[in-house]
Tab-separated table of C-alpha atoms in Angstrom:
chain	number	residue	atom	x	y	z
A	696	UNK	CA	-53.170	11.680	50.231
A	697	UNK	CA	-56.176	9.317	49.921
A	698	UNK	CA	-55.316	5.668	50.240
A	699	UNK	CA	-57.614	2.864	49.011
A	700	UNK	CA	-57.248	-0.854	48.921
A	701	UNK	CA	-58.965	-2.921	46.356
A	702	UNK	CA	-60.275	-0.091	44.124
A	703	UNK	CA	-62.431	-1.099	41.138
A	704	UNK	CA	-61.527	0.628	37.812
A	705	UNK	CA	-63.710	0.680	34.714
A	706	UNK	CA	-61.717	-0.733	31.798
A	707	UNK	CA	-64.551	-0.540	29.379
A	708	UNK	CA	-66.682	-3.208	27.759
A	709	UNK	CA	-68.527	-3.652	31.051
A	710	UNK	CA	-65.237	-4.909	32.667
A	711	UNK	CA	-63.245	-3.758	35.782
A	712	UNK	CA	-59.786	-4.129	36.984
A	713	UNK	CA	-58.992	-4.118	40.676
A	714	UNK	CA	-56.160	-1.941	41.681
A	715	UNK	CA	-54.833	-3.370	44.830
A	716	UNK	CA	-53.457	0.049	46.088
A	717	UNK	CA	-53.936	3.609	45.234
A	718	UNK	CA	-52.391	6.560	46.906
A	719	UNK	CA	-53.948	9.749	45.550
A	720	UNK	CA	-53.335	9.574	41.759
A	721	UNK	CA	-50.983	6.639	41.887
A	722	UNK	CA	-51.984	2.974	41.236
A	723	UNK	CA	-49.663	0.225	42.660
A	724	UNK	CA	-49.390	-3.315	41.560
A	725	UNK	CA	-47.021	-6.376	41.731
A	726	UNK	CA	-45.825	-7.453	38.406
A	727	UNK	CA	-47.905	-10.659	38.454
A	728	UNK	CA	-51.084	-8.736	39.598
A	729	UNK	CA	-50.882	-6.903	36.340
A	730	UNK	CA	-49.157	-9.113	33.796
A	731	UNK	CA	-50.010	-12.661	34.838
A	732	UNK	CA	-53.540	-11.922	33.740
A	733	UNK	CA	-54.835	-11.768	30.061
A	734	UNK	CA	-54.844	-8.078	29.776
A	735	UNK	CA	-54.210	-5.954	26.662
A	736	UNK	CA	-53.572	-2.435	25.354
A	737	UNK	CA	-57.025	-1.233	25.940
A	738	UNK	CA	-57.115	-2.290	29.657
A	739	UNK	CA	-53.657	-0.522	29.932
A	740	UNK	CA	-55.049	2.437	28.063
A	741	UNK	CA	-58.012	2.822	30.369
A	742	UNK	CA	-55.813	2.409	33.636
A	743	UNK	CA	-53.401	4.963	32.308
A	744	UNK	CA	-56.009	7.467	31.591
A	745	UNK	CA	-57.259	7.314	35.239
A	746	UNK	CA	-53.926	7.463	37.145
A	747	UNK	CA	-51.058	9.766	36.704
A	748	UNK	CA	-48.467	7.400	38.086
A	749	UNK	CA	-48.201	3.752	38.231
A	750	UNK	CA	-45.836	1.655	40.505
A	751	UNK	CA	-44.991	-1.981	39.518
A	752	UNK	CA	-43.125	-4.002	42.367
A	753	UNK	CA	-41.647	-7.516	42.395
A	754	UNK	CA	-40.292	-7.180	38.871
A	755	UNK	CA	-38.905	-10.405	37.928
A	756	UNK	CA	-35.930	-10.850	35.644
A	757	UNK	CA	-37.717	-10.924	32.159
A	758	UNK	CA	-36.845	-13.959	30.252
A	759	UNK	CA	-38.508	-16.687	28.068
A	760	UNK	CA	-39.575	-18.343	31.001
A	761	UNK	CA	-42.217	-15.536	31.526
A	762	UNK	CA	-42.791	-14.939	27.832
A	763	UNK	CA	-46.352	-13.884	28.055
A	764	UNK	CA	-45.994	-11.550	30.886
A	765	UNK	CA	-43.009	-9.945	29.226
A	766	UNK	CA	-44.986	-9.276	26.145
A	767	UNK	CA	-47.752	-7.701	28.269
A	768	UNK	CA	-45.195	-5.765	30.270
A	769	UNK	CA	-43.793	-4.255	26.811
A	770	UNK	CA	-47.297	-3.389	25.566
A	771	UNK	CA	-47.806	-1.653	29.115
A	772	UNK	CA	-44.764	0.397	28.817
A	773	UNK	CA	-45.787	1.622	25.335
A	774	UNK	CA	-49.131	2.602	26.586
A	775	UNK	CA	-48.085	4.405	29.696
A	776	UNK	CA	-45.181	6.265	27.641
A	777	UNK	CA	-47.723	7.463	25.066
A	778	UNK	CA	-50.171	8.645	27.826
A	779	UNK	CA	-47.254	10.416	29.712
A	780	UNK	CA	-47.805	8.500	32.835
A	781	UNK	CA	-45.002	8.192	35.386
A	782	UNK	CA	-43.835	4.665	35.925
A	783	UNK	CA	-42.099	3.492	38.945
A	784	UNK	CA	-40.494	0.075	38.798
A	785	UNK	CA	-38.937	-2.078	41.721
A	786	UNK	CA	-36.955	-5.144	40.379
A	787	UNK	CA	-36.495	-8.248	42.470
A	788	UNK	CA	-32.805	-8.918	43.040
A	789	UNK	CA	-31.869	-5.246	42.114
A	790	UNK	CA	-29.686	-4.807	45.098
A	791	UNK	CA	-27.800	-8.194	44.816
A	792	UNK	CA	-27.039	-7.372	41.218
A	793	UNK	CA	-25.651	-3.956	41.940
A	794	UNK	CA	-23.078	-5.386	44.330
A	795	UNK	CA	-21.887	-8.271	42.226
A	796	UNK	CA	-18.352	-7.927	40.914
């Protein structure tokens, strides 16, 4: 599979989005790389039309503390679901939460 770092993807209206890592048809981002920026449904639609899979790492626990990021994440999930794009998530603290009693 072809690996690229910092690939520029056209998201329309003369704008591009930098995908930190692509592996074949998979785009990889950290949560903050994709959701701490003012992106919207049209950006996510353009991204999902160019990749068959998207992986998000460093997912924080969603809360009111990250309200804007949480809203963007919800919009993103709606878009990729409708576009039938595979979504992989890696949440921070997942291992710790699974071993707590």
